[in-house]
Short mmCIF file of C-alpha atoms in Angstrom, two decimals:
data_model
loop_
_atom_site.label_atom_id
_atom_site.label_comp_id
_atom_site.label_asym_id
_atom_site.label_seq_id
_atom_site.Cartn_x
_atom_site.Cartn_y
_atom_site.Cartn_z
CA UNK A 391 -0.03 0.02 -0.09
CA UNK A 392 2.94 2.42 0.96
CA UNK A 393 4.58 1.72 -2.37
CA UNK A 394 1.34 2.24 -4.43
CA UNK A 395 0.66 5.32 -2.64
CA UNK A 396 4.09 6.56 -3.37
CA UNK A 397 3.83 6.34 -7.07
CA UNK A 398 4.82 2.74 -8.11
CA UNK A 399 2.46 1.04 -10.51
CA UNK A 400 1.35 -2.56 -10.79
CA UNK A 401 3.99 -3.47 -13.71
CA UNK A 402 6.80 -2.07 -11.32
CA UNK A 403 5.59 -4.28 -8.41
CA UNK A 404 5.29 -7.45 -10.68
CA UNK A 405 8.79 -6.68 -11.91
CA UNK A 406 9.93 -6.53 -8.39
CA UNK A 407 8.26 -9.92 -7.54
CA UNK A 408 10.19 -11.32 -10.53
CA UNK A 409 13.58 -10.11 -9.18
CA UNK A 410 12.49 -11.36 -5.77
CA UNK A 411 12.29 -15.04 -7.04
CA UNK A 412 15.26 -14.79 -9.20
CA UNK A 413 17.34 -13.71 -5.96
CA UNK A 414 15.97 -16.66 -4.25
CA UNK A 415 17.27 -19.18 -7.04
CA UNK A 416 20.54 -17.49 -6.84
CA UNK A 417 20.30 -17.66 -2.86
CA UNK A 418 20.21 -21.39 -2.68
CA UNK A 419 23.54 -21.53 -4.90
CA UNK A 420 25.20 -19.14 -2.57
CA UNK A 421 24.38 -20.89 0.48
CA UNK A 422 25.85 -24.20 -1.00
CA UNK A 423 29.35 -22.49 -0.90
CA UNK A 424 29.00 -20.77 2.51
CA UNK A 425 28.53 -23.98 4.89
CA UNK A 426 27.10 -21.83 7.69
CA UNK A 427 25.31 -22.76 10.84
CA UNK A 428 21.64 -22.17 10.96
CA UNK A 429 21.86 -19.34 13.83
CA UNK A 430 24.23 -17.44 11.56
CA UNK A 431 22.11 -17.62 8.55
CA UNK A 432 18.92 -16.56 10.65
CA UNK A 433 21.06 -13.70 12.02
CA UNK A 434 22.15 -12.43 8.78
CA UNK A 435 18.69 -12.75 7.03
CA UNK A 436 17.05 -10.85 10.05
CA UNK A 437 19.24 -7.75 9.48
CA UNK A 438 18.76 -7.99 5.70
CA UNK A 439 14.88 -7.99 6.28
CA UNK A 440 15.10 -5.00 8.35
CA UNK A 441 17.44 -3.12 5.70
CA UNK A 442 15.11 -4.09 3.03
CA UNK A 443 12.10 -2.57 5.02
CA UNK A 444 13.77 0.43 5.92
CA UNK A 445 14.86 1.18 2.20
CA UNK A 446 11.39 0.66 1.07
CA UNK A 447 9.61 2.95 3.67
CA UNK A 448 12.34 5.71 3.68
CA UNK A 449 13.22 5.67 -0.27
CA UNK A 450 9.90 4.33 -1.94
CA UNK A 451 11.40 4.91 -5.57
CA UNK A 452 11.56 2.47 -8.40
CA UNK A 453 15.42 1.69 -8.46
CA UNK A 454 15.36 1.38 -4.47
CA UNK A 455 12.45 -0.85 -4.55
CA UNK A 456 13.98 -3.20 -7.20
CA UNK A 457 17.24 -3.44 -5.37
CA UNK A 458 15.38 -3.99 -1.98
CA UNK A 459 13.19 -6.82 -3.37
CA UNK A 460 16.23 -8.68 -4.63
CA UNK A 461 17.63 -8.45 -1.27
CA UNK A 462 14.43 -9.66 0.39
CA UNK A 463 14.41 -12.79 -1.99
CA UNK A 464 18.26 -13.55 -0.65
CA UNK A 465 17.06 -13.12 2.85
CA UNK A 466 13.74 -14.97 2.46
CA UNK A 467 15.35 -18.31 0.99
CA UNK A 468 18.14 -18.14 3.48
CA UNK A 469 15.90 -17.94 6.38
CA UNK A 470 12.79 -20.07 5.46
CA UNK A 471 15.04 -22.84 3.60
CA UNK A 472 17.16 -23.14 6.91
CA UNK A 473 13.86 -22.98 8.96
CA UNK A 474 12.42 -26.09 6.64
CA UNK A 475 15.40 -27.84 7.56
CA UNK A 476 15.46 -27.37 11.27
CA UNK A 477 11.64 -28.26 11.35
CA UNK A 478 11.59 -31.50 9.51
CA UNK A 479 14.73 -32.86 10.87
CA UNK A 480 12.73 -32.91 14.16
CA UNK A 481 9.71 -34.30 12.66
CA UNK A 482 9.13 -38.07 12.67
CA UNK A 483 8.65 -39.48 9.24
CA UNK A 484 5.20 -41.04 10.08
CA UNK A 485 4.01 -37.43 11.13
CA UNK A 486 5.00 -35.53 8.10
CA UNK A 487 1.57 -34.65 7.37
CA UNK A 488 0.77 -33.09 10.63
CA UNK A 489 4.30 -31.59 10.98
CA UNK A 490 3.68 -29.98 7.49
CA UNK A 491 0.43 -28.54 8.95
CA UNK A 492 2.25 -27.38 12.15
CA UNK A 493 4.94 -25.74 9.83
CA UNK A 494 2.34 -23.84 7.82
CA UNK A 495 0.00 -22.91 10.84
CA UNK A 496 2.76 -21.35 12.67
CA UNK A 497 3.20 -18.90 9.98
CA UNK A 498 -0.46 -18.37 9.71
CA UNK A 499 -0.50 -17.89 13.35
CA UNK A 500 1.93 -14.98 13.05
CA UNK A 501 -0.29 -13.94 10.09
CA UNK A 502 -3.35 -13.76 12.27
CA UNK A 503 -1.98 -10.70 14.48
CA UNK A 504 0.66 -9.13 12.37
CA UNK A 505 -1.46 -7.79 9.29
CA UNK A 506 -3.99 -6.10 11.45
CA UNK A 507 -1.43 -4.62 13.80
CA UNK A 508 0.92 -3.51 10.97
CA UNK A 509 -2.22 -2.13 9.22
CA UNK A 510 -3.14 -0.18 12.50
CA UNK A 511 0.48 1.07 13.06
CA UNK A 512 1.04 2.16 9.30
CA UNK A 513 -2.14 4.02 9.14
CA UNK A 514 -0.49 6.31 11.97
CA UNK A 515 2.96 6.30 10.54
CA UNK A 516 4.88 3.92 8.63
CA UNK A 517 7.93 4.97 10.39
CA UNK A 518 6.16 3.58 13.72
CA UNK A 519 6.07 0.38 11.95
CA UNK A 520 9.63 0.31 11.05
CA UNK A 521 10.45 1.02 14.92
CA UNK A 522 8.21 -2.13 15.65
CA UNK A 523 10.34 -4.09 13.28
CA UNK A 524 13.42 -3.34 15.14
CA UNK A 525 11.68 -4.47 18.55
CA UNK A 526 10.69 -7.79 16.84
CA UNK A 527 14.15 -8.49 15.31
CA UNK A 528 15.63 -7.76 18.83
CA UNK A 529 13.40 -10.51 20.27
CA UNK A 530 14.09 -12.93 17.46
CA UNK A 531 17.89 -12.54 18.19
CA UNK A 532 17.46 -13.09 21.62
CA UNK A 533 15.38 -16.38 21.03
CA UNK A 534 18.17 -17.56 18.74
CA UNK A 535 20.15 -18.66 21.87
CA UNK A 536 17.60 -21.44 22.52
CA UNK A 537 17.72 -22.99 18.88
CA UNK A 538 19.16 -26.19 18.38
CA UNK A 539 22.39 -25.55 16.12
CA UNK A 540 22.59 -27.31 12.75
CA UNK A 541 25.27 -26.80 10.18
CA UNK A 542 23.77 -26.14 6.79
CA UNK A 543 26.16 -27.99 4.40
CA UNK A 544 25.10 -29.17 1.00
CA UNK A 545 25.85 -29.25 -2.72
CA UNK A 546 23.49 -28.27 -5.34
CA UNK A 547 24.24 -31.35 -7.57
CA UNK A 548 23.54 -33.84 -4.61
CA UNK A 549 20.46 -31.73 -3.49
CA UNK A 550 19.03 -32.01 -6.98
CA UNK A 551 19.73 -35.86 -7.22
CA UNK A 552 17.84 -36.35 -3.79
CA UNK A 553 14.59 -34.91 -5.55
CA UNK A 554 14.86 -36.52 -8.85
CA UNK A 555 11.82 -38.63 -8.65
CA UNK A 556 9.60 -35.61 -7.55
CA UNK A 557 11.48 -32.67 -9.24
CA UNK A 558 9.03 -32.09 -12.10
CA UNK A 559 6.13 -31.84 -9.49
CA UNK A 560 8.07 -29.36 -7.47
CA UNK A 561 8.61 -27.39 -10.74
CA UNK A 562 4.89 -27.20 -11.47
CA UNK A 563 4.13 -26.00 -8.08
CA UNK A 564 6.54 -23.13 -8.47
CA UNK A 565 4.87 -21.88 -11.73
CA UNK A 566 1.51 -22.06 -9.93
CA UNK A 567 2.59 -20.21 -6.94
CA UNK A 568 3.00 -17.13 -8.96
CA UNK A 569 -0.87 -16.78 -8.61
CA UNK A 570 0.10 -15.34 -5.15
CA UNK A 571 1.48 -12.23 -7.02
CA UNK A 572 -1.67 -11.78 -9.19
CA UNK A 573 -3.87 -12.04 -6.05
CA UNK A 574 -1.89 -9.55 -4.09
CA UNK A 575 -1.75 -6.99 -6.67
CA UNK A 576 -5.46 -7.27 -7.57
CA UNK A 577 -6.40 -7.07 -3.84
CA UNK A 578 -4.21 -3.94 -3.51
CA UNK A 579 -6.26 -2.41 -6.34
CA UNK A 580 -9.50 -3.25 -4.46
CA UNK A 581 -8.30 -2.36 -0.71
CA UNK A 582 -5.82 0.68 -0.92
CA UNK A 583 -5.66 1.42 2.89
CA UNK A 584 -3.48 0.16 5.43
CA UNK A 585 -5.74 -0.94 8.12
CA UNK A 586 -8.35 -2.50 5.71
CA UNK A 587 -5.52 -4.46 3.81
CA UNK A 588 -4.24 -5.70 7.40
CA UNK A 589 -7.61 -6.73 8.37
CA UNK A 590 -8.31 -8.54 5.34
CA UNK A 591 -5.17 -10.53 5.76
CA UNK A 592 -5.95 -11.49 9.20
CA UNK A 593 -9.28 -12.59 8.47
CA UNK A 594 -8.02 -15.09 5.76
CA UNK A 595 -5.54 -16.31 8.50
CA UNK A 596 -7.99 -17.07 11.32
CA UNK A 597 -10.19 -19.08 8.75
CA UNK A 598 -7.36 -21.18 7.56
CA UNK A 599 -5.95 -23.12 10.58
CA UNK A 600 -8.29 -25.61 11.83
CA UNK A 601 -8.76 -26.99 8.05
CA UNK A 602 -5.09 -27.24 7.82
CA UNK A 603 -4.78 -29.41 10.92
CA UNK A 604 -7.60 -31.67 10.02
CA UNK A 605 -6.16 -32.62 6.55
CA UNK A 606 -2.65 -33.02 8.08
CA UNK A 607 -3.65 -35.30 10.55
CA UNK A 608 -5.80 -37.18 7.93
CA UNK A 609 -3.11 -37.48 5.48
CA UNK A 610 -0.86 -39.05 8.20
CA UNK A 611 -3.53 -41.79 8.83
CA UNK A 612 -3.78 -42.65 5.25
CA UNK A 613 0.02 -42.72 4.92
CA UNK A 614 -0.20 -42.01 1.43
CA UNK A 615 -0.40 -38.20 0.55
CA UNK A 616 -0.98 -39.37 -3.06
CA UNK A 617 -4.64 -40.07 -2.26
CA UNK A 618 -5.20 -36.40 -1.53
CA UNK A 619 -2.68 -34.76 -3.72
CA UNK A 620 -4.33 -35.66 -7.13
CA UNK A 621 -7.82 -34.34 -6.55
CA UNK A 622 -6.72 -31.52 -4.62
CA UNK A 623 -4.25 -30.49 -7.45
CA UNK A 624 -7.20 -30.73 -9.99
CA UNK A 625 -9.41 -28.66 -7.69
CA UNK A 626 -6.79 -25.92 -7.13
CA UNK A 627 -6.52 -25.62 -11.00
CA UNK A 628 -10.37 -25.26 -11.50
CA UNK A 629 -10.74 -22.62 -8.70
CA UNK A 630 -7.88 -20.87 -10.15
CA UNK A 631 -9.69 -20.33 -13.49
CA UNK A 632 -12.26 -18.29 -11.62
CA UNK A 633 -9.83 -15.53 -11.46
CA UNK A 634 -10.51 -14.75 -15.10
CA UNK A 635 -13.87 -13.69 -14.55
CA UNK A 636 -14.29 -10.03 -14.20
CA UNK A 637 -17.12 -9.87 -11.51
CA UNK A 638 -14.50 -11.31 -8.94
CA UNK A 639 -11.88 -8.67 -9.91
CA UNK A 640 -14.18 -5.68 -9.23
CA UNK A 641 -16.38 -6.37 -6.14
CA UNK A 642 -14.57 -6.90 -2.89
CA UNK A 643 -17.12 -9.19 -1.34
CA UNK A 644 -16.88 -11.75 -4.20
CA UNK A 645 -13.02 -11.46 -4.22
CA UNK A 646 -12.91 -12.05 -0.53
CA UNK A 647 -15.21 -15.15 -1.04
CA UNK A 648 -12.93 -16.34 -4.04
CA UNK A 649 -9.75 -15.70 -2.00
CA UNK A 650 -11.06 -17.69 1.16
CA UNK A 651 -11.95 -20.39 -0.83
CA UNK A 652 -8.96 -20.47 -3.10
CA UNK A 653 -6.62 -19.73 -0.22
CA UNK A 654 -7.80 -22.66 1.92
CA UNK A 655 -7.64 -25.29 -1.01
CA UNK A 656 -4.16 -24.03 -2.03
CA UNK A 657 -3.03 -24.07 1.44
CA UNK A 658 -4.12 -27.63 2.11
CA UNK A 659 -2.39 -28.73 -1.16
CA UNK A 660 0.56 -26.93 -0.12
CA UNK A 661 1.05 -28.59 3.19
CA UNK A 662 0.03 -32.18 1.89
CA UNK A 663 2.31 -31.77 -1.12
CA UNK A 664 5.26 -30.75 1.09
CA UNK A 665 4.49 -33.82 3.26
CA UNK A 666 4.55 -35.87 0.30
CA UNK A 667 7.91 -34.62 -1.00
CA UNK A 668 9.49 -35.08 2.61
CA UNK A 669 8.04 -38.58 2.62
CA UNK A 670 9.49 -39.52 -0.82
CA UNK A 671 13.34 -38.40 0.01
CA UNK A 672 15.63 -39.82 2.61
CA UNK A 673 18.03 -36.80 3.19
CA UNK A 674 15.78 -33.98 4.14
CA UNK A 675 18.52 -31.30 4.27
CA UNK A 676 19.50 -32.14 0.83
CA UNK A 677 15.85 -32.51 -0.29
CA UNK A 678 15.01 -29.23 1.31
CA UNK A 679 17.21 -27.10 -0.69
CA UNK A 680 16.81 -28.97 -3.89
CA UNK A 681 13.14 -28.36 -3.39
CA UNK A 682 13.82 -24.52 -2.95
CA UNK A 683 15.91 -24.46 -5.88
CA UNK A 684 13.60 -26.24 -8.40
CA UNK A 685 10.45 -24.54 -6.69
CA UNK A 686 12.08 -21.02 -7.23
CA UNK A 687 13.06 -22.00 -10.66
CA UNK A 688 9.29 -22.44 -11.34
CA UNK A 689 8.25 -19.37 -9.58
CA UNK A 690 10.69 -17.47 -11.87
CA UNK A 691 8.84 -19.00 -14.94
CA UNK A 692 5.41 -18.35 -13.45
CA UNK A 693 6.14 -14.74 -12.39
CA UNK A 694 7.55 -14.20 -15.75
CA UNK A 695 4.30 -14.98 -17.12
CA UNK A 696 2.33 -12.94 -14.33
CA UNK A 697 4.65 -9.73 -15.52
CA UNK A 698 3.79 -10.14 -19.14
CA UNK A 699 0.04 -10.19 -18.09
CA UNK A 700 0.28 -7.08 -15.96
CA UNK A 701 2.49 -5.21 -18.52
CA UNK A 702 0.08 -6.10 -21.32
CA UNK A 703 -3.42 -6.29 -19.47
CA UNK A 704 -5.18 -7.88 -22.27
CA UNK A 705 -2.92 -11.21 -21.75
CA UNK A 706 -3.63 -11.42 -17.85
CA UNK A 707 -6.33 -14.01 -18.45
CA UNK A 708 -4.09 -16.08 -20.48
CA UNK A 709 -1.51 -15.74 -17.89
CA UNK A 710 -3.93 -17.16 -15.18
CA UNK A 711 -4.97 -20.10 -17.38
CA UNK A 712 -1.43 -20.96 -18.03
CA UNK A 713 -0.76 -20.92 -14.40
CA UNK A 714 -4.01 -23.06 -13.75
CA UNK A 715 -2.95 -25.53 -16.21
CA UNK A 716 -0.04 -26.50 -14.18
CA UNK A 717 -2.18 -28.02 -11.35
CA UNK A 718 -4.08 -30.15 -13.85
CA UNK A 719 -0.79 -31.49 -15.21
CA UNK A 720 0.46 -32.05 -11.41
CA UNK A 721 -2.70 -34.00 -10.82
CA UNK A 722 -2.28 -36.20 -13.88
CA UNK A 723 1.50 -36.89 -13.19
CA UNK A 724 0.58 -37.93 -9.39
CA UNK A 725 -2.27 -40.13 -10.81
CA UNK A 726 0.34 -41.89 -13.11
CA UNK A 727 2.59 -42.29 -10.30
CA UNK A 728 -0.05 -44.08 -8.26
CA UNK A 729 -1.04 -46.43 -11.46
CA UNK A 730 2.74 -47.15 -12.02
CA UNK A 731 3.26 -48.32 -8.09
CA UNK A 732 0.22 -50.54 -8.15
CA UNK A 733 1.15 -52.04 -11.39
CA UNK A 734 4.38 -52.80 -9.90
CA UNK A 735 3.11 -54.47 -6.85
#
């Protein structure tokens, strides 16, 4: 909201999203050479997030925005990639479904409070929000002392070998995740004030938690995430197609309803597919960063499609259809995997 109010357009924001994802691809490669401990990575990425946030608040101009979003991409993949490793290393293999639910729900739990608080504080002054971010960073740095230390050491080649059986599924998921950029930008068009946008994010977060845990525990009992993934992928593709209809894009009520439905389906699919990927791999550290690399490569392709759609608005509907089609392909591939395994037995 602050960036739009400062004069940046939707094509500018879409280009920033592309640079953010490009940085995440490069970030995985950079991490493979550093061999740092998780605490050091979290420390560096925390300060990078603060620098990014400060730049975008104090100097909301296009060159600074593009540079800061690139830095944010580096910080994001370093922080969350390392967090993924630490989380799943402590999760038993027979609990990956509920473990994935817990993983995403912790992020949503933060999302319940932070959007509305950030919206309220920003409505007073964005500089107050920057000050609040400094306080939370200091709290996070204090909590680092209680975290179990893990050395993040991997090679890109071995990480990719670890996910060779599921890399195409991860790539497809990455392409589809670019829908998040479409949803964000259109939401900003409909809700262009700080508090309203924050309250909207909080409502979506509250409604998502219980359903995620329900599906996570159910997938553990099934012990076959493929039972859920194929129909969820197809359903995800079908609801994504709804975004091409104009009445969703001009009416905030219909837009909210659509995002509630799509957000929950997409979230459940995300946690179930992540649990499936973790079950299909042996070395989770390598698998995590192999997944991050391929996932972000897919996001790069998907975000490029989105950028074209926002630069040339007549092509936006075609961009959405392209992203939706990846979920139909995903469902077909998983269905074929199930059929092949049954035939082998």
